[in-house]
Amino acid sequence: MAAEPLIKVENLVKHFVVRLGAFGERGATVYAVDDVNFDIFAGETLSLVGESGCGKSTTGFTLLNLQKATSGKVIFQGENIVSLNEKRMRPYRRELQIVFQDPYSTLNPRMTIGEVVGEPILFHKLATKAELPEKVTRLLADVGLPARFASRYPHELSGGQRQRVAIARALACQPKFIVCDEAISALDVSVQAQIINLLLDLQEKYGLTYLFIAHDLAVVRHISDRVGVMYLGRLAELATREQLFSNPLHPYTRALLSAVPEADPELEKTRQRQILVGDVPSPLAPPAGCRFHTRCPIAMDKCRAVVPEWREVETGHHVACHAVEMETAG
Amino acid sequence: MTAPEIQKPLLDVRGLTIEIETRRGPAIIVDGINLTVGKGETVGVVGESGCGKSLTMLSLVRLLPNKIKVKGGTAEFAGRDLLKMSKSELRQVRGGKIGFVFQDPMTSLNPVMRIGDQLCEPLIYHRNMSKADAGKRAIELLRLVGIPGPEQRITAYPHELSGGMRQRVMIAMGLACDPELLIADEPTTALDVTIQAQIVDLVKDLRKKLNMSVVWITHDLALIAGLVDRVAVLYAGTVVEDAPVGELFARPTHPYTRGLLASIPKLSDERASRLSSIGGTPPEPGRRPKGCPFAPRCALAESICHERVPVLEPVAGHSGHRVACFVAQRQLKEAA
Amino acid sequence: MTITPVNLSSTVADDEPPVSLWRDAWHRLLRNKLAVAGLAVVILLAFVAVFGPWLTPYDFLTQDLEARNQAPSLAHLFGTDDLGRDVFSRVVYGTRTAFVVAIVVTTIAVAIGVTLGAMAGFFGGLFDRIVMWFTDMTMSVPNLLLVVVINASLKTPITAWMEARYQATLNPFYRETIWVDFLLVFGSMALISWPPYARLVRAQVLSIRGRPYVTAARALGLTNRLILMRYIVPNAIGPLIVSVSAGLGTAMVLESAFSFLGVGVNPPTPSWGNMISDGLRVWQHYPHLLAAPAAVLGLATVAFSFLGDGLNDALNPRGSK
Ligand SMILES: Nc1ncnc2c1ncn2[C@@H]1O[C@H](COP(=O)(O)OP(=O)(O)OP(=O)(O)O)[C@@H](O)[C@H]1O
Ligand SMILES: Nc1ncnc2c1ncn2[C@@H]1O[C@H](COP(=O)(O)OP(=O)(O)O)[C@@H](O)[C@H]1O
Ligand code: SF4
Ligand code: SF4
Ligand SMILES: [Mg+2]
Ligand SMILES: [Mg+2]
């Protein structure tokens, strides 16, 4: 892991203003991402986990400047990219790519696979028209698809095959960094493993860096170097995979880990689950203080009033929780 | 979990075959499924998307969509064939003796009706309850499934509830008439893990309290490990393996089951090691291969697999374990 | 390091040619019997509209006072009317009127609707809200009322102005009252017909703008123009085709309704609407005068609606799943 991060995310905030009521007469703010800080190092896989709607995708989108950040910085190659307009962003776009969850809407249904994969190559002038077919064939081979797929349309492919095409499209730009937003969540169990293997192979081959957004902790544990846990728009904990899974500090991380079922009936029989009571609060009106306090089994008075600080409690292990802070301090 | 007696199953599905009308002509989607559920037993039905899990269950209460028809087989529920019942008998069963929880709570709840009224409907219809009694029972049901403040919540519309709460309302509806059998079709797939854990605990708890049988449909093998007594593994519309849960995880026998289990990342895996995976994808309906439906993806396939269809046969020496695979059966015999 | 190739046993077969969504839709349309019947009728009517003058045995204005109100016969397929004009010829010419009105009105309405709707959807914000307010306003005024008001208030001044121009220039063009009819009919009908197109296109653009493939295109750094032309427009066009097909039928009914009420194309220009309205007065004695134009109008609208339904099914095959 290099000392200098590939991408530095500083105090990233993304709020959405939405209209409510039958006539859109009331405005309200969705606190989708609030004051998030982390670094991404070249060649690593950093995962973001958390319940749906906690702001994982929004973090990924804002980081790529696909949605305008409300405030904060994302430093890439010495430039704060979230402040750039579309035109000045264009040179960076090539290096920063994204793969989406839904294999059915990730490809333009009116374009052939060859056009889908070839378009970014021509647009960024990475090859001439004459070289294009060979390039496309190579990219398809990279993701395990035969060349004849170039003349196919997306609706003729299965979900796993479409996801491979989406990965080939991202690779076409020769990127350094790919956000995988739930890239395997919609796939069948047997196909998930194929795509995970593919992502791992490509990382090795091209030295890619991944921001892997997922909610399946077993998969995250398998492929990540570091893992960040989000809750209602804030990072709760960020640590290496070993630290997080063997020594989770944040009460939410602990509950999350205990809720993941293991494919082992013997283990499941004896396992102690920590069931959280209550539902995830609305991001329209997140609780004051620590956002987890409404469901936290060890919440204190302080938690209801004061936002816990994002601290590094040991090398590479960040957490935001008053209880942890008290423990490590005293 | 004690293995409940299975002398006389509550639900006994035999040779259920379902066909769909496609532009290439009729295609079989569910091909001779056999499935039994004992009294008080919880059975997990596992299979990938599109393998026919939902259609099998819908056919039991004759709620198949247009163009999809049952072509053969029987489904005895408490001694009566659900597939041949008269409409009025069937109405007594639907929502009465058999409760349903659907995959998607938002589309299965009526968006313009208060949840209390939706809960009361089956009670008034099936149980001939008065409106007031039904209302009381609805509150009780909401409390049972762990919805806080049920007295107030009963007047809420579905969109005013969170996903987890809606799913619990669905379960409450499935439970409304104290069904003997609860069929839950991926009731937690749309939910987060922490909420999923709540629902799983709830169903475990209720099952004990009410002594119901449960069929839990899912594609998540890990999820059912701690929940069910027995598992039926579906592939392309057939049951390929059927075993008590401990047995299945300890001795997976069908190549597909083994592949599925092996492709789940485990605690002990090294970081970023390659996962073992099954190549290819499940066949589309209408493109089922001749012979064993798994043959095109199967590493063990032999010439017989491409010609004949293996049937579900007991695994010698392991009671209640059945598998449909030529090679596995032969290997078992050789080992014995 | 190797990348495992996919085992493709179950999806795309080698021997099948690639099929684009358009081709696929066309094949699906051809398999739909009602839609094909609708299409056939539409093509036939269009042919009649274009080549009408060469098909009819009589001129639509020629009066044969000897042969008034005749029942259908070989000489007069649909009989004759109270002025001894050949009803078949008039229906044929009426087809022309119906098509001209339907096509012109729909073209204007689609042009207005698509432009406003696409811009509203793409730019959003204040512009969107103004356009939508305007759309809702137009839709909330009862159609017939609006048309009657427009006709009543504009017809006289325009006709007077034309007459004045004629007096001044002696140009016979200004004597053709048919232009006034058409202007008013086209104008007022287009005015009430564009809002559904605007809404549809706006909704399409809004939903497509948020699809992952558009976001992916933005992530690739493609320009707005490329995204609009290659990603948004081709995907928004399907539902528009469906609604235009249905819209053509609706426009024909609308034109007939207006003619019937006397605010549409005026006699002697043949239109199904004014033929129906004439026929209605005498239908007890000469039912063919009502039956012929009414049947053709009915046939046309049913054909367009079958075709529209068929297009809808063909273009949205995977409806729910
Ligand atoms: N209404 C329908 N019209 C056409 N085909 C259908 C319909 N419903 C289901 N099918 C097809 O029948 C097959 C089995 O579907 P089913 O819904 O039972 O799958 P499932 O195992 O429940 O999958 P999932 O995990 O996605 O819920 C699939 O190939 C599906 O595409
Ligand atoms: N375009 C948008 N407008 C308004 N709210 C949004 C928008 N996109 C996301 N949100 C809201 O922001 C929150 C975070 O969303 P998201 O990042 O998609 O969550 P996740 O990926 O973790 O499931 C959610 O409450 C979501 O509803
Ligand atoms: S800050 Fe308080 S409420 Fe938040 S997680 Fe820590 S202990 Fe729980
Ligand atoms: S029968 Fe043959 S093809 Fe089918 S699972 Fe067994 S070994 Fe594989
Ligand atoms: Mg997301
Ligand atoms: Mg299903």
PDB file of N, CA, C and O in Angstrom, chain A residues 71-103:
ATOM      1  N   SER A  71     -20.747  19.784  -0.261  1.00  0.00           N
ATOM      2  CA  SER A  71     -19.483  20.394   0.144  1.00  0.00           C
ATOM      3  C   SER A  71     -18.464  19.289   0.347  1.00  0.00           C
ATOM      4  O   SER A  71     -18.795  18.111   0.287  1.00  0.00           O
ATOM      5  N   GLY A  72     -17.234  19.682   0.601  1.00  0.00           N
ATOM      6  CA  GLY A  72     -16.175  18.697   0.804  1.00  0.00           C
ATOM      7  C   GLY A  72     -15.314  18.540  -0.432  1.00  0.00           C
ATOM      8  O   GLY A  72     -15.567  19.163  -1.466  1.00  0.00           O
ATOM      9  N   LYS A  73     -14.280  17.728  -0.282  1.00  0.00           N
ATOM     10  CA  LYS A  73     -13.302  17.581  -1.363  1.00  0.00           C
ATOM     11  C   LYS A  73     -13.050  16.129  -1.690  1.00  0.00           C
ATOM     12  O   LYS A  73     -13.138  15.270  -0.821  1.00  0.00           O
ATOM     13  N   VAL A  74     -12.748  15.885  -2.969  1.00  0.00           N
ATOM     14  CA  VAL A  74     -12.235  14.578  -3.387  1.00  0.00           C
ATOM     15  C   VAL A  74     -10.986  14.866  -4.194  1.00  0.00           C
ATOM     16  O   VAL A  74     -11.054  15.443  -5.283  1.00  0.00           O
ATOM     17  N   ILE A  75      -9.822  14.560  -3.609  1.00  0.00           N
ATOM     18  CA  ILE A  75      -8.562  14.890  -4.270  1.00  0.00           C
ATOM     19  C   ILE A  75      -8.079  13.696  -5.071  1.00  0.00           C
ATOM     20  O   ILE A  75      -7.888  12.612  -4.529  1.00  0.00           O
ATOM     21  N   PHE A  76      -7.919  13.918  -6.388  1.00  0.00           N
ATOM     22  CA  PHE A  76      -7.390  12.878  -7.274  1.00  0.00           C
ATOM     23  C   PHE A  76      -6.348  13.535  -8.153  1.00  0.00           C
ATOM     24  O   PHE A  76      -6.631  14.543  -8.791  1.00  0.00           O
ATOM     25  N   GLN A  77      -5.161  13.025  -8.170  1.00  0.00           N
ATOM     26  CA  GLN A  77      -4.039  13.594  -8.919  1.00  0.00           C
ATOM     27  C   GLN A  77      -3.891  15.083  -8.641  1.00  0.00           C
ATOM     28  O   GLN A  77      -3.745  15.897  -9.553  1.00  0.00           O
ATOM     29  N   GLY A  78      -3.967  15.422  -7.365  1.00  0.00           N
ATOM     30  CA  GLY A  78      -3.718  16.799  -6.943  1.00  0.00           C
ATOM     31  C   GLY A  78      -4.847  17.765  -7.236  1.00  0.00           C
ATOM     32  O   GLY A  78      -4.764  18.954  -6.931  1.00  0.00           O
ATOM     33  N   GLU A  79      -5.956  17.283  -7.806  1.00  0.00           N
ATOM     34  CA  GLU A  79      -7.057  18.182  -8.153  1.00  0.00           C
ATOM     35  C   GLU A  79      -8.292  17.806  -7.336  1.00  0.00           C
ATOM     36  O   GLU A  79      -8.561  16.614  -7.132  1.00  0.00           O
ATOM     37  N   ASN A  80      -9.012  18.838  -6.879  1.00  0.00           N
ATOM     38  CA  ASN A  80     -10.276  18.557  -6.201  1.00  0.00           C
ATOM     39  C   ASN A  80     -11.344  18.334  -7.268  1.00  0.00           C
ATOM     40  O   ASN A  80     -11.939  19.281  -7.781  1.00  0.00           O
ATOM     41  N   ILE A  81     -11.595  17.075  -7.626  1.00  0.00           N
ATOM     42  CA  ILE A  81     -12.435  16.819  -8.796  1.00  0.00           C
ATOM     43  C   ILE A  81     -13.898  17.169  -8.591  1.00  0.00           C
ATOM     44  O   ILE A  81     -14.617  17.408  -9.547  1.00  0.00           O
ATOM     45  N   VAL A  82     -14.385  17.192  -7.357  1.00  0.00           N
ATOM     46  CA  VAL A  82     -15.815  17.489  -7.208  1.00  0.00           C
ATOM     47  C   VAL A  82     -16.127  18.950  -7.482  1.00  0.00           C
ATOM     48  O   VAL A  82     -17.287  19.337  -7.585  1.00  0.00           O
ATOM     49  N   SER A  83     -15.110  19.781  -7.617  1.00  0.00           N
ATOM     50  CA  SER A  83     -15.378  21.192  -7.913  1.00  0.00           C
ATOM     51  C   SER A  83     -15.345  21.437  -9.425  1.00  0.00           C
ATOM     52  O   SER A  83     -15.605  22.540  -9.878  1.00  0.00           O
ATOM     53  N   LEU A  84     -15.017  20.410 -10.217  1.00  0.00           N
ATOM     54  CA  LEU A  84     -14.863  20.619 -11.658  1.00  0.00           C
ATOM     55  C   LEU A  84     -16.199  20.550 -12.382  1.00  0.00           C
ATOM     56  O   LEU A  84     -17.072  19.782 -11.996  1.00  0.00           O
ATOM     57  N   ASN A  85     -16.321  21.338 -13.461  1.00  0.00           N
ATOM     58  CA  ASN A  85     -17.508  21.197 -14.295  1.00  0.00           C
ATOM     59  C   ASN A  85     -17.307  20.042 -15.258  1.00  0.00           C
ATOM     60  O   ASN A  85     -16.215  19.482 -15.369  1.00  0.00           O
ATOM     61  N   GLU A  86     -18.362  19.694 -15.973  1.00  0.00           N
ATOM     62  CA  GLU A  86     -18.343  18.488 -16.799  1.00  0.00           C
ATOM     63  C   GLU A  86     -17.172  18.508 -17.787  1.00  0.00           C
ATOM     64  O   GLU A  86     -16.521  17.492 -18.010  1.00  0.00           O
ATOM     65  N   LYS A  87     -16.889  19.671 -18.345  1.00  0.00           N
ATOM     66  CA  LYS A  87     -15.860  19.744 -19.371  1.00  0.00           C
ATOM     67  C   LYS A  87     -14.472  19.512 -18.777  1.00  0.00           C
ATOM     68  O   LYS A  87     -13.673  18.743 -19.314  1.00  0.00           O
ATOM     69  N   ARG A  88     -14.207  20.179 -17.656  1.00  0.00           N
ATOM     70  CA  ARG A  88     -12.879  20.030 -17.056  1.00  0.00           C
ATOM     71  C   ARG A  88     -12.740  18.664 -16.394  1.00  0.00           C
ATOM     72  O   ARG A  88     -11.651  18.189 -16.130  1.00  0.00           O
ATOM     73  N   MET A  89     -13.877  18.034 -16.115  1.00  0.00           N
ATOM     74  CA  MET A  89     -13.867  16.716 -15.489  1.00  0.00           C
ATOM     75  C   MET A  89     -13.496  15.633 -16.508  1.00  0.00           C
ATOM     76  O   MET A  89     -13.001  14.570 -16.139  1.00  0.00           O
ATOM     77  N   ARG A  90     -13.767  15.916 -17.799  1.00  0.00           N
ATOM     78  CA  ARG A  90     -13.682  14.877 -18.818  1.00  0.00           C
ATOM     79  C   ARG A  90     -12.364  14.090 -18.823  1.00  0.00           C
ATOM     80  O   ARG A  90     -12.378  12.866 -18.883  1.00  0.00           O
ATOM     81  N   PRO A  91     -11.193  14.790 -18.743  1.00  0.00           N
ATOM     82  CA  PRO A  91      -9.947  14.011 -18.746  1.00  0.00           C
ATOM     83  C   PRO A  91      -9.863  13.014 -17.588  1.00  0.00           C
ATOM     84  O   PRO A  91      -9.255  11.948 -17.730  1.00  0.00           O
ATOM     85  N   TYR A  92     -10.488  13.345 -16.462  1.00  0.00           N
ATOM     86  CA  TYR A  92     -10.415  12.443 -15.312  1.00  0.00           C
ATOM     87  C   TYR A  92     -11.401  11.284 -15.432  1.00  0.00           C
ATOM     88  O   TYR A  92     -11.217  10.245 -14.836  1.00  0.00           O
ATOM     89  N   ARG A  93     -12.471  11.520 -16.174  1.00  0.00           N
ATOM     90  CA  ARG A  93     -13.526  10.507 -16.307  1.00  0.00           C
ATOM     91  C   ARG A  93     -12.956   9.162 -16.763  1.00  0.00           C
ATOM     92  O   ARG A  93     -13.370   8.113 -16.323  1.00  0.00           O
ATOM     93  N   ARG A  94     -12.023   9.259 -17.710  1.00  0.00           N
ATOM     94  CA  ARG A  94     -11.470   8.057 -18.287  1.00  0.00           C
ATOM     95  C   ARG A  94     -10.835   7.153 -17.216  1.00  0.00           C
ATOM     96  O   ARG A  94     -10.864   5.939 -17.312  1.00  0.00           O
ATOM     97  N   GLU A  95     -10.273   7.781 -16.206  1.00  0.00           N
ATOM     98  CA  GLU A  95      -9.537   7.008 -15.206  1.00  0.00           C
ATOM     99  C   GLU A  95     -10.424   6.505 -14.080  1.00  0.00           C
ATOM    100  O   GLU A  95     -10.013   5.667 -13.283  1.00  0.00           O
ATOM    101  N   LEU A  96     -11.611   7.069 -13.964  1.00  0.00           N
ATOM    102  CA  LEU A  96     -12.491   6.728 -12.848  1.00  0.00           C
ATOM    103  C   LEU A  96     -13.770   6.129 -13.404  1.00  0.00           C
ATOM    104  O   LEU A  96     -14.553   6.821 -14.042  1.00  0.00           O
ATOM    105  N   GLN A  97     -13.992   4.871 -13.194  1.00  0.00           N
ATOM    106  CA  GLN A  97     -15.146   4.216 -13.800  1.00  0.00           C
ATOM    107  C   GLN A  97     -16.115   3.636 -12.771  1.00  0.00           C
ATOM    108  O   GLN A  97     -15.836   3.627 -11.578  1.00  0.00           O
ATOM    109  N   ILE A  98     -17.249   3.177 -13.256  1.00  0.00           N
ATOM    110  CA  ILE A  98     -18.275   2.659 -12.345  1.00  0.00           C
ATOM    111  C   ILE A  98     -19.014   1.472 -12.975  1.00  0.00           C
ATOM    112  O   ILE A  98     -19.203   1.421 -14.198  1.00  0.00           O
ATOM    113  N   VAL A  99     -19.384   0.513 -12.168  1.00  0.00           N
ATOM    114  CA  VAL A  99     -20.197  -0.629 -12.591  1.00  0.00           C
ATOM    115  C   VAL A  99     -21.400  -0.690 -11.661  1.00  0.00           C
ATOM    116  O   VAL A  99     -21.252  -0.577 -10.455  1.00  0.00           O
ATOM    117  N   PHE A 100     -22.595  -0.852 -12.270  1.00  0.00           N
ATOM    118  CA  PHE A 100     -23.809  -0.750 -11.465  1.00  0.00           C
ATOM    119  C   PHE A 100     -24.400  -2.085 -11.060  1.00  0.00           C
ATOM    120  O   PHE A 100     -24.036  -3.133 -11.581  1.00  0.00           O
ATOM    121  N   GLN A 101     -25.414  -1.975 -10.212  1.00  0.00           N
ATOM    122  CA  GLN A 101     -26.077  -3.166  -9.675  1.00  0.00           C
ATOM    123  C   GLN A 101     -26.944  -3.891 -10.694  1.00  0.00           C
ATOM    124  O   GLN A 101     -26.803  -5.076 -10.902  1.00  0.00           O
ATOM    125  N   ASP A 102     -27.849  -3.154 -11.314  1.00  0.00           N
ATOM    126  CA  ASP A 102     -28.906  -3.806 -12.072  1.00  0.00           C
ATOM    127  C   ASP A 102     -28.430  -4.183 -13.467  1.00  0.00           C
ATOM    128  O   ASP A 102     -28.288  -3.324 -14.329  1.00  0.00           O
ATOM    129  N   PRO A 103     -28.185  -5.451 -13.734  1.00  0.00           N
ATOM    130  CA  PRO A 103     -27.643  -5.812 -15.042  1.00  0.00           C
ATOM    131  C   PRO A 103     -28.623  -5.540 -16.166  1.00  0.00           C
ATOM    132  O   PRO A 103     -28.251  -5.519 -17.327  1.00  0.00           O
TER     133      PRO A 103
END
